CSV table of C-alpha atoms in Angstrom, one decimal:
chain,number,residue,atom,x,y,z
A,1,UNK,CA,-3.0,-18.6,37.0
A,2,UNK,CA,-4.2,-15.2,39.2
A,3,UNK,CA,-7.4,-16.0,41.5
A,4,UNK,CA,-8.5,-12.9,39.6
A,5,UNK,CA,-8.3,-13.9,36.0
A,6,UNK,CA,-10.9,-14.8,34.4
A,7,UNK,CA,-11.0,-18.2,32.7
A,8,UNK,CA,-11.2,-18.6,29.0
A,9,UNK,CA,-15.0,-19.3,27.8
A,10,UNK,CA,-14.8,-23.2,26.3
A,11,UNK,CA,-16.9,-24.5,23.5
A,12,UNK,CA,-18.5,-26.7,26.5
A,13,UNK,CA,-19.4,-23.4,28.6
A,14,UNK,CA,-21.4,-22.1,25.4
A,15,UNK,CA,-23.5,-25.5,24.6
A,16,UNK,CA,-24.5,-25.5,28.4
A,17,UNK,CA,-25.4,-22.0,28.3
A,18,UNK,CA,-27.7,-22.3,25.1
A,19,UNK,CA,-28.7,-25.5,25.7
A,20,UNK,CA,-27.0,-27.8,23.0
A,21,UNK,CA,-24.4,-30.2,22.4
A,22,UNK,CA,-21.1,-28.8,21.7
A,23,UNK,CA,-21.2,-30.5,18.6
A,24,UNK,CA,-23.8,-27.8,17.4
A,25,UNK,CA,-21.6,-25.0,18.4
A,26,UNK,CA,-19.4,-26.3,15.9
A,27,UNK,CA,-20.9,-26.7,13.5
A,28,UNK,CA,-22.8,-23.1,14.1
A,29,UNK,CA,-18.8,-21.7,14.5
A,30,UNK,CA,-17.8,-23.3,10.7
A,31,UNK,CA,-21.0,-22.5,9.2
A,32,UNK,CA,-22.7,-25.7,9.0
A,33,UNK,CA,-25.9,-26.1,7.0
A,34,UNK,CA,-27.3,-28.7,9.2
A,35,UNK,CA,-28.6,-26.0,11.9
A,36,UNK,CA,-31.8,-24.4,12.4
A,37,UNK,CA,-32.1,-20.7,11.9
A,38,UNK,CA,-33.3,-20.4,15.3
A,39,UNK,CA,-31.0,-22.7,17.0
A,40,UNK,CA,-27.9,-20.4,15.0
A,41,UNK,CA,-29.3,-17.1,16.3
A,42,UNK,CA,-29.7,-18.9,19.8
A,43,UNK,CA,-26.2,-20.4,19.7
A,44,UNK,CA,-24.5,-17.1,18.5
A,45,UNK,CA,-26.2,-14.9,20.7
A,46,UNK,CA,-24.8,-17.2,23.9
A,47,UNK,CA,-21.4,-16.7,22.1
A,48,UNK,CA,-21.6,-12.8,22.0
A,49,UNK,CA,-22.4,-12.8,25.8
A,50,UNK,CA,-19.9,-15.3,26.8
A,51,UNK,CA,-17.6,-13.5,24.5
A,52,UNK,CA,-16.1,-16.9,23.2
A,53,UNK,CA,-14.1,-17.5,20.6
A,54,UNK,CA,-12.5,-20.7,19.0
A,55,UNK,CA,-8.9,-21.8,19.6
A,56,UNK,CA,-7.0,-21.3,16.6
A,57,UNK,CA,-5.5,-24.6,17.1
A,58,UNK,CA,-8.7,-26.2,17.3
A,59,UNK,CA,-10.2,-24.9,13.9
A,60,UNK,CA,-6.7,-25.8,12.2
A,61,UNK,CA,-7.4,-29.7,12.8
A,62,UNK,CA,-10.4,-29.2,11.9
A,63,UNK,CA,-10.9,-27.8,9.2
A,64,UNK,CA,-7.1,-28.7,7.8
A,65,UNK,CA,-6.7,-24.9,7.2
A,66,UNK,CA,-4.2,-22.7,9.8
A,67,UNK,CA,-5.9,-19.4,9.8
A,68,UNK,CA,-3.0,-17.6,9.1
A,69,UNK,CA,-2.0,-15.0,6.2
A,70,UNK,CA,1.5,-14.8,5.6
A,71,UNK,CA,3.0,-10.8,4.4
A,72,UNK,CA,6.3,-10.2,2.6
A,73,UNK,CA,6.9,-6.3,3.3
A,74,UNK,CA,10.0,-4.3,2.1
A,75,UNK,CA,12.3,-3.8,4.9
A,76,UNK,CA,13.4,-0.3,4.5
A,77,UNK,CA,11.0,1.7,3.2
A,78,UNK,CA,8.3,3.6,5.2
A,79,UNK,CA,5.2,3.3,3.0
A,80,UNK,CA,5.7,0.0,3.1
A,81,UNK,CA,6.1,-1.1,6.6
A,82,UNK,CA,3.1,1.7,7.3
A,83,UNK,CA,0.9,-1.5,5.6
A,84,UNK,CA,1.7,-3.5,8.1
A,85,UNK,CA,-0.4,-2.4,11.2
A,86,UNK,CA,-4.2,-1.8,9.2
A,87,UNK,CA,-2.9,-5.6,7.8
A,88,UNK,CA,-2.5,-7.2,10.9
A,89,UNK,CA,-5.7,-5.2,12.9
A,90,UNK,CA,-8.0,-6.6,9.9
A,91,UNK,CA,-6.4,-10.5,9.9
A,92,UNK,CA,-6.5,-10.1,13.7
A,93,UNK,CA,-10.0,-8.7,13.3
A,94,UNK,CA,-11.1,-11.7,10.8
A,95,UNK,CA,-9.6,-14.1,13.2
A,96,UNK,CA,-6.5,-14.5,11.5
A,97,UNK,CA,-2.6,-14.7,12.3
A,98,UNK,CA,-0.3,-12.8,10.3
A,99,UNK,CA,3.2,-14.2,9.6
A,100,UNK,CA,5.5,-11.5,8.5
A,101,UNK,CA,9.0,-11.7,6.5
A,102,UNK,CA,10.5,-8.8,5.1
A,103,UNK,CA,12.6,-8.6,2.3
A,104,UNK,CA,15.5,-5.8,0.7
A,105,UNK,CA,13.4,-3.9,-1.6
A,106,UNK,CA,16.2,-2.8,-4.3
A,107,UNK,CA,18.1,-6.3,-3.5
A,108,UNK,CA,16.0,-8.3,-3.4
A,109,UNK,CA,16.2,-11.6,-6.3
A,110,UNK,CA,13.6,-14.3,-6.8
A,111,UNK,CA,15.3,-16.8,-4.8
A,112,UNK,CA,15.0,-14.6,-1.8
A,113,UNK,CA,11.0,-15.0,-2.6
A,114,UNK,CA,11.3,-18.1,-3.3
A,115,UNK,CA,12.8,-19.3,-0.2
A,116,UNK,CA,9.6,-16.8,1.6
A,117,UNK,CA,7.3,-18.4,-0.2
A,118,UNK,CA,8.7,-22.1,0.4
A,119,UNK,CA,9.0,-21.2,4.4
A,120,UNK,CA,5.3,-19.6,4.5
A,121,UNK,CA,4.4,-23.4,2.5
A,122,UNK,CA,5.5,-25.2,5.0
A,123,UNK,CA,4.1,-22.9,8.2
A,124,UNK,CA,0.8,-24.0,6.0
A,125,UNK,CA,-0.7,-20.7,5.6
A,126,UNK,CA,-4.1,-20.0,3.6
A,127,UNK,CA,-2.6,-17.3,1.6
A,128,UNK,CA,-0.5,-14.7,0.8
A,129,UNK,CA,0.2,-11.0,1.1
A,130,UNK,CA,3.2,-9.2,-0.8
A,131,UNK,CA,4.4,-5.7,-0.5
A,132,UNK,CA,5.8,-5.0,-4.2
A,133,UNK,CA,7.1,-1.2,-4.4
A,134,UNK,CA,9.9,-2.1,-6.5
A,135,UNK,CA,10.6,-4.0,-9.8
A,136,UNK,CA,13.1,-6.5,-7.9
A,137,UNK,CA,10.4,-7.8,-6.0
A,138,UNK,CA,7.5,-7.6,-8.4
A,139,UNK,CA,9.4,-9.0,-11.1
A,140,UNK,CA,10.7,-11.8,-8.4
A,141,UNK,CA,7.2,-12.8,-7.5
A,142,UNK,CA,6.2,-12.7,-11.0
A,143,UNK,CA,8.7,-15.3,-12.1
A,144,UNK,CA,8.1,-17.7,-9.1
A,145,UNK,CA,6.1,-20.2,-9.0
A,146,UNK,CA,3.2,-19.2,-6.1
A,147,UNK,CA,1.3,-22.1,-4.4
A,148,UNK,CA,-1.2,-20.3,-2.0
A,149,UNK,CA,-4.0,-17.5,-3.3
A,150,UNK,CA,-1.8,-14.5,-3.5
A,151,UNK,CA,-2.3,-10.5,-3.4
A,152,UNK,CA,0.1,-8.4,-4.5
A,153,UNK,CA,0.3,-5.1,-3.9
A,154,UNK,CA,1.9,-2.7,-5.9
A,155,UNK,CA,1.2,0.3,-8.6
A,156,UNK,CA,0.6,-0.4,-12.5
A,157,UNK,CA,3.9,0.6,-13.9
A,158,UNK,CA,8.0,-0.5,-13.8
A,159,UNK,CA,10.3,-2.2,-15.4
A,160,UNK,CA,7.1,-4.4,-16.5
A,161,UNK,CA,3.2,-3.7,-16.2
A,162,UNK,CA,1.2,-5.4,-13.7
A,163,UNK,CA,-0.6,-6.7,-16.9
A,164,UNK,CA,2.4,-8.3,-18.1
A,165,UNK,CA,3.0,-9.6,-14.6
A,166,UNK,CA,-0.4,-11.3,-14.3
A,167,UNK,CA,0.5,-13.4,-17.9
A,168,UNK,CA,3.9,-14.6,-16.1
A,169,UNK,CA,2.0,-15.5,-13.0
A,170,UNK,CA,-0.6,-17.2,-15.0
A,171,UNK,CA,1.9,-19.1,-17.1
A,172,UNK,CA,3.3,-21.2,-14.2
A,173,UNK,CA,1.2,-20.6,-11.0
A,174,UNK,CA,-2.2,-22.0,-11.0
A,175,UNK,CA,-3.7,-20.3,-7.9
A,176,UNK,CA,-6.0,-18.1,-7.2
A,177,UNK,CA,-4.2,-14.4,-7.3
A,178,UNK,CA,-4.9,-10.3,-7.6
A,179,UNK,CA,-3.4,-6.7,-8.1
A,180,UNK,CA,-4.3,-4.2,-5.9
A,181,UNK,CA,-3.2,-0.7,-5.0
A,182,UNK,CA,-3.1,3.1,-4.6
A,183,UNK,CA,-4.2,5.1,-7.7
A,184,UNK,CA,-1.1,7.1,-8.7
A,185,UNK,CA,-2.3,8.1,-12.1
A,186,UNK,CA,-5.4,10.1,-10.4
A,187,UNK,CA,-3.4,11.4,-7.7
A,188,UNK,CA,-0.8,12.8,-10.2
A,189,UNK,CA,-4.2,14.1,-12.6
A,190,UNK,CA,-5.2,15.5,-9.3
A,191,UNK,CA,-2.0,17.4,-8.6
A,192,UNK,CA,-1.6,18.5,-12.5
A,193,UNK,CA,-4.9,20.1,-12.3
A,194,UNK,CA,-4.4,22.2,-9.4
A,195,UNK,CA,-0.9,23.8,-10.4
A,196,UNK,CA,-2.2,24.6,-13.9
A,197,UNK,CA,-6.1,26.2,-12.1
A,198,UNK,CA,-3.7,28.1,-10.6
A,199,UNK,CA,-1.6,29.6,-13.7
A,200,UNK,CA,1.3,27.4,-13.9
A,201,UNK,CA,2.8,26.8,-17.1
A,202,UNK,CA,6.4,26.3,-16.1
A,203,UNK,CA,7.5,23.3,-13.5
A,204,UNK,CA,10.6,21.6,-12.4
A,205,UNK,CA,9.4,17.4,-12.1
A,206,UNK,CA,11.3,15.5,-9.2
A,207,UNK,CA,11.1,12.0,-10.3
A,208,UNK,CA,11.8,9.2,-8.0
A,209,UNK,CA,14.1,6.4,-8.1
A,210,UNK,CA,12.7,4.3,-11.7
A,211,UNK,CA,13.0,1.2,-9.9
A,212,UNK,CA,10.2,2.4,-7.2
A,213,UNK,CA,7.3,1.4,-9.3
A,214,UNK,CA,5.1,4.1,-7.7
A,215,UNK,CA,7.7,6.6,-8.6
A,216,UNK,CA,7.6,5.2,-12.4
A,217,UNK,CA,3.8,5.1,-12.5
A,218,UNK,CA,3.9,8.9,-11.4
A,219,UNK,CA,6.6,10.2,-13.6
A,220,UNK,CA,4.8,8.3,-16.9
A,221,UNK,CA,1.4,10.0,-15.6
A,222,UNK,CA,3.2,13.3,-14.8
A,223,UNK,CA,4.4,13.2,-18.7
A,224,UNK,CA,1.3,12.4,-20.0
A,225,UNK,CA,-0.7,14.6,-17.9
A,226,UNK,CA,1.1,17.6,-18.0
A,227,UNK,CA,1.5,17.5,-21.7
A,228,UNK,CA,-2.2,18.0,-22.2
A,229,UNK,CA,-2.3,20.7,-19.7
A,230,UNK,CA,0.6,22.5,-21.9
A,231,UNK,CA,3.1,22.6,-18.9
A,232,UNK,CA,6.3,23.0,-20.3
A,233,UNK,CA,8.1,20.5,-17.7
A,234,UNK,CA,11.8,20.0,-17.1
A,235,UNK,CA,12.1,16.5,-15.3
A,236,UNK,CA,15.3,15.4,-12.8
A,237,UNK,CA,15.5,12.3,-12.6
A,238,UNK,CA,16.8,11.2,-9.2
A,239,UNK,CA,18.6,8.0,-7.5
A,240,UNK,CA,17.6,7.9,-4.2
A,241,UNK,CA,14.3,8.9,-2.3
A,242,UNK,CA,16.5,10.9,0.0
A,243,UNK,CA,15.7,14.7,1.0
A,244,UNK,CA,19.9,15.4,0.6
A,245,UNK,CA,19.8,14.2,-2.8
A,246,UNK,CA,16.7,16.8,-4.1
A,247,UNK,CA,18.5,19.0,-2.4
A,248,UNK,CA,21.7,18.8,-4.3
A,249,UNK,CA,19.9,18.8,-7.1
A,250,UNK,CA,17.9,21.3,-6.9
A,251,UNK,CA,20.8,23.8,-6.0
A,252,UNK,CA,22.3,22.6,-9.5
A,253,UNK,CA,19.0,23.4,-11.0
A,254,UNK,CA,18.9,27.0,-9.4
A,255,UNK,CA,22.7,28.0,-10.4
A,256,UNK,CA,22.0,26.0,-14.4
A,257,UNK,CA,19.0,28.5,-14.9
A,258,UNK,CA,20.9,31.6,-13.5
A,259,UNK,CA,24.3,30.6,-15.9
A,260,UNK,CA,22.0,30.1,-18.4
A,261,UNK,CA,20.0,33.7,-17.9
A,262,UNK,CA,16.6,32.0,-17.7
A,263,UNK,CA,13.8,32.4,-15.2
A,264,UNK,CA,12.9,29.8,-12.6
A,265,UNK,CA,10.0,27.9,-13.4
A,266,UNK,CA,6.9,29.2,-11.3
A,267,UNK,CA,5.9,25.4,-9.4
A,268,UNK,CA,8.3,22.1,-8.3
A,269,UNK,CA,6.8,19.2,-8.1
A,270,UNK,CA,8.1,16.5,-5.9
A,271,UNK,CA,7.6,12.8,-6.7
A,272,UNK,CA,7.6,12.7,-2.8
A,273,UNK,CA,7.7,14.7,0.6
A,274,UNK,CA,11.0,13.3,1.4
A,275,UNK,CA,12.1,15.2,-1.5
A,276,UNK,CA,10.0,17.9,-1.5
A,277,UNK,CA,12.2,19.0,2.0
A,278,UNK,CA,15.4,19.1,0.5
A,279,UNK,CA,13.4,21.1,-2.4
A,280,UNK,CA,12.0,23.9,-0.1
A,281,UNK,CA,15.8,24.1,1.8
A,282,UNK,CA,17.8,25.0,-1.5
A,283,UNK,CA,15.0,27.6,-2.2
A,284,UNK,CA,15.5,28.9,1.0
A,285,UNK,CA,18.9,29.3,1.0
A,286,UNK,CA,18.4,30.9,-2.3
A,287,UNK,CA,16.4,33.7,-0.7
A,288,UNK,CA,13.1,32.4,-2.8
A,289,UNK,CA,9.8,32.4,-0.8
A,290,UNK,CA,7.2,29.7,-1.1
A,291,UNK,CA,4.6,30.2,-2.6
A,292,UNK,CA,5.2,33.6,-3.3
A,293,UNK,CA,8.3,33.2,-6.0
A,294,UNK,CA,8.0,29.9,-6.5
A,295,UNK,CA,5.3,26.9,-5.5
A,296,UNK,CA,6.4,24.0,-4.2
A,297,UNK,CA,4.3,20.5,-4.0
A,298,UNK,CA,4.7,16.7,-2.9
A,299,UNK,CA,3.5,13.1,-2.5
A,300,UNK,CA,2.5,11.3,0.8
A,301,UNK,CA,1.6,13.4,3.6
A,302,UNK,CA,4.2,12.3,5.9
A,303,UNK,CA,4.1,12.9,9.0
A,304,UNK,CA,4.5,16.5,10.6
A,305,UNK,CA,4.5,17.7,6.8
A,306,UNK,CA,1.2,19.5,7.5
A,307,UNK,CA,3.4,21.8,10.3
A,308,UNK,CA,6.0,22.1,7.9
A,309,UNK,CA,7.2,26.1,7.1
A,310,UNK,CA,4.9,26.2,4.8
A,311,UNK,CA,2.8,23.6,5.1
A,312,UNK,CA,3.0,21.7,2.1
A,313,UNK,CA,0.5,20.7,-0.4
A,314,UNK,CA,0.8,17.6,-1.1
A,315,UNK,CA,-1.4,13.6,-1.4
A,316,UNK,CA,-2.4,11.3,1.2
A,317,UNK,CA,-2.0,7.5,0.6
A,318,UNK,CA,-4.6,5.7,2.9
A,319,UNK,CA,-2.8,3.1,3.8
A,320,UNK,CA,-5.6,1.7,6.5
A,321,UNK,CA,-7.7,1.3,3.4
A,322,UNK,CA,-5.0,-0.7,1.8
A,323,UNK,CA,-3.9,-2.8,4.5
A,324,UNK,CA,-8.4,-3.6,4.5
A,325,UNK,CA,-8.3,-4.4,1.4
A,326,UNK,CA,-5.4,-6.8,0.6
A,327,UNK,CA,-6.6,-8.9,4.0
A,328,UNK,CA,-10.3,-9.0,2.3
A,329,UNK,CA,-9.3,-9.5,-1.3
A,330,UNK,CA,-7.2,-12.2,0.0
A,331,UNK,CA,-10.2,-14.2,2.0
A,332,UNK,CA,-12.2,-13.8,-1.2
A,333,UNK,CA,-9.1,-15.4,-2.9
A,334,UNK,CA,-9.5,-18.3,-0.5
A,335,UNK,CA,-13.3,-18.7,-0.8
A,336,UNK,CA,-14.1,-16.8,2.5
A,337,UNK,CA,-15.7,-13.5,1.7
A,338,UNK,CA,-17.0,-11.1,-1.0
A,339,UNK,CA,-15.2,-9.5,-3.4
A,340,UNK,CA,-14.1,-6.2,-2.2
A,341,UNK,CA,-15.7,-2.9,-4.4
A,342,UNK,CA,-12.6,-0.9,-6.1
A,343,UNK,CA,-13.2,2.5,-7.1
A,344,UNK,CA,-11.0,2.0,-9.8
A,345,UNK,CA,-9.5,-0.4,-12.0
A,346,UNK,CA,-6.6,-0.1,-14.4
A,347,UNK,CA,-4.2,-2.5,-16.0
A,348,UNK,CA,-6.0,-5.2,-14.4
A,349,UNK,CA,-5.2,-3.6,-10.6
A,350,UNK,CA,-7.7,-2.7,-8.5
A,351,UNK,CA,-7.1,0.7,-7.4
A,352,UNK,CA,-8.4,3.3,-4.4
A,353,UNK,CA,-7.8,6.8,-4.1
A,354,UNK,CA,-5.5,9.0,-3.2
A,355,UNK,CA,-6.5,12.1,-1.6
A,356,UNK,CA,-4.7,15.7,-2.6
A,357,UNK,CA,-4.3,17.9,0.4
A,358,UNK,CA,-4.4,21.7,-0.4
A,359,UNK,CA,-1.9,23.4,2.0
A,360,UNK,CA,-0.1,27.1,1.8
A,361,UNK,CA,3.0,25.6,-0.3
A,362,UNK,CA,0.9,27.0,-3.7
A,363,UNK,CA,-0.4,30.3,-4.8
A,364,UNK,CA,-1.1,31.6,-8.0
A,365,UNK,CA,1.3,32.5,-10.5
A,366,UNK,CA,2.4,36.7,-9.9
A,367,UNK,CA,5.2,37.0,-12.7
């Protein structure tokens, strides 16, 4: 080691320093009842100016628990590894490792959880965290057998409701587990709102792929919504998140209405930004201007969207939330903290907001 480095702070260095016997730093460190208030405030006041803390090791023979929360995150998609930093600062924060595995999100089958969860078993993790956009991996982790307290994240609707996923968990998992997630069903009431304040009565629906669980949750809220708005809504239903398939489609869209002699509708709506760009480049290839002939909005606030020609109105997912959340929900799970407040809850998930950002992509209806 450098002359110049400065040595790690021991357990030993802090007893001197306040005065004790190691022994009560530990037990001040794991929350012992058999300490003195003002022994405790001495004790943790020495280990705030030292700036000590405990070797990871150490507290896992100790207290037979390793301190470490293993994630299962889809490999490919964005949203989903974008959980992955707020997850680890907050574990890292709590004192906690994060072991990571990532999984094929439309491939994935239960034995590929199953083999996760049987590798995080034997690293002896405390609990779990699982990323579950789609129905292969919701429906995987639903029909496995979990071991450790588990959150899941994911929205409420797919191939089955997290409702219905809670009764298969509870019918062969006895752990500790929870839902949690972003609330799609608002954002899409948010969006719906704004497009018909502003005259729209016409739209164009780009759904997502229906094996994206956020994508069915919004298209079933879109339906819903709209219909009590009295939008008149024609829905295309695409395969693929991908800005080259929205695009295709929407130049089939554009040439169907002209064969057909009918007027554009007056708003799209995108099921995401991704989608939303190969949305505005058909219109513009088409000679239509945004907002002006035709409004265009989307779903995620992607990076750079807000410098996009025109900036696009669209909703932000607060992913930092998230990320808090699932690594708190998960030490309540385990006995180690409160339960977390969530705004709302629906289907037996516990739900934040989304937030709808109002950008130049929209205007008011002029024909």
């Amino acid at each position: 080691m450098a002359e110049n480095e400065a040595k790690r702070v021991s357990m030993i260095d802090v007893a001197h320093a306040a005065g004790v016997s190691h022994q009560t730093v530990s037990r001040v460190i794991n929350n012992s009842p058999d300490v003195s208030a003002n022994t405790r405030i001495k004790v943790l006041r020495v280990i705030e100016q030292l700036g000590y803390y405990p070797s990871n090791s150490a507290r896992a023979l100790a207290t037979k628990r390793s301190r470490t929360l293993g994630l299962i995150v889809g490999a490919e998609n964005r949203t989903s590894r974008n959980i992955i930093a707020p997850i680890e600062a907050q574990a890292k924060s709590r004192g906690l490792f994060l072991s990571i595995s990532m999984v094929n999100e439309t491939l994935c089958e239960q034995s590929d959880i199953q083999d996760l969860c049987e590798s995080f078993e034997e690293q002896n993790v405390d609990g779990l965290i699982i990323d579950a956009p789609t129905d292969a991996i919701f429906t995987s982790l639903c029909r496995t057998r979990i071991l450790k307290p588990c959150v899941c994240v994911t929205a409420t609707h797919g191939a089955i409701s997290a409702h219905e996923g809670m009764n298969m968990l509870r019918s062969h998992s006895n752990v500790e587990y929870s839902m949690i997630g972003i609330n799609q069903s608002r954002a899409m009431n948010d969006i719906v709102s704004l497009i018909a304040h502003y005259g729209h009565r016409n739209a164009i629906y780009i759904a997502g792929p229906s094996q994206w669980r956020g994508a069915a949750t919004r298209l079933i809220a879109w339906r819903s919504l709209s219909t009590a708005q009295g939008i008149h809504s024609h829905i295309v239903q695409c395969t693929s998140w991908k800005s080259s398939e929205s695009y295709a489609r929407m130049n089939h869209m554009i040439e169907k209405f002209g064969i057909d002699g009918i007027a554009l509708p007056t708003v799209i709506v995108a099921s995401s930004d991704e989608q939303a760009v190969g949305v505005v480049r058909s219109l513009y290839e088409h000679g239509l201007k945004i907002p002006s002939d035709i409004s265009v909005v989307g779903f995620g606030d992607i990076p750079a969207i807000s410098d996009f020609f025109p900036p696009l109105t669209t909703v932000s997912l607060d992913m930092q939330q998230l990320g808090s959340l699932a690594v708190r929900e998960a030490l309540r799970l385990m006995n180690h903290g409160p339960e977390p407040a969530f705004p709302d809850m629906s289907h037996g998930v516990g739900q934040i907001p989304a937030s709808l950002k109002l950008r130049s992509s929209i205007g008011a209806v002029l024909r």
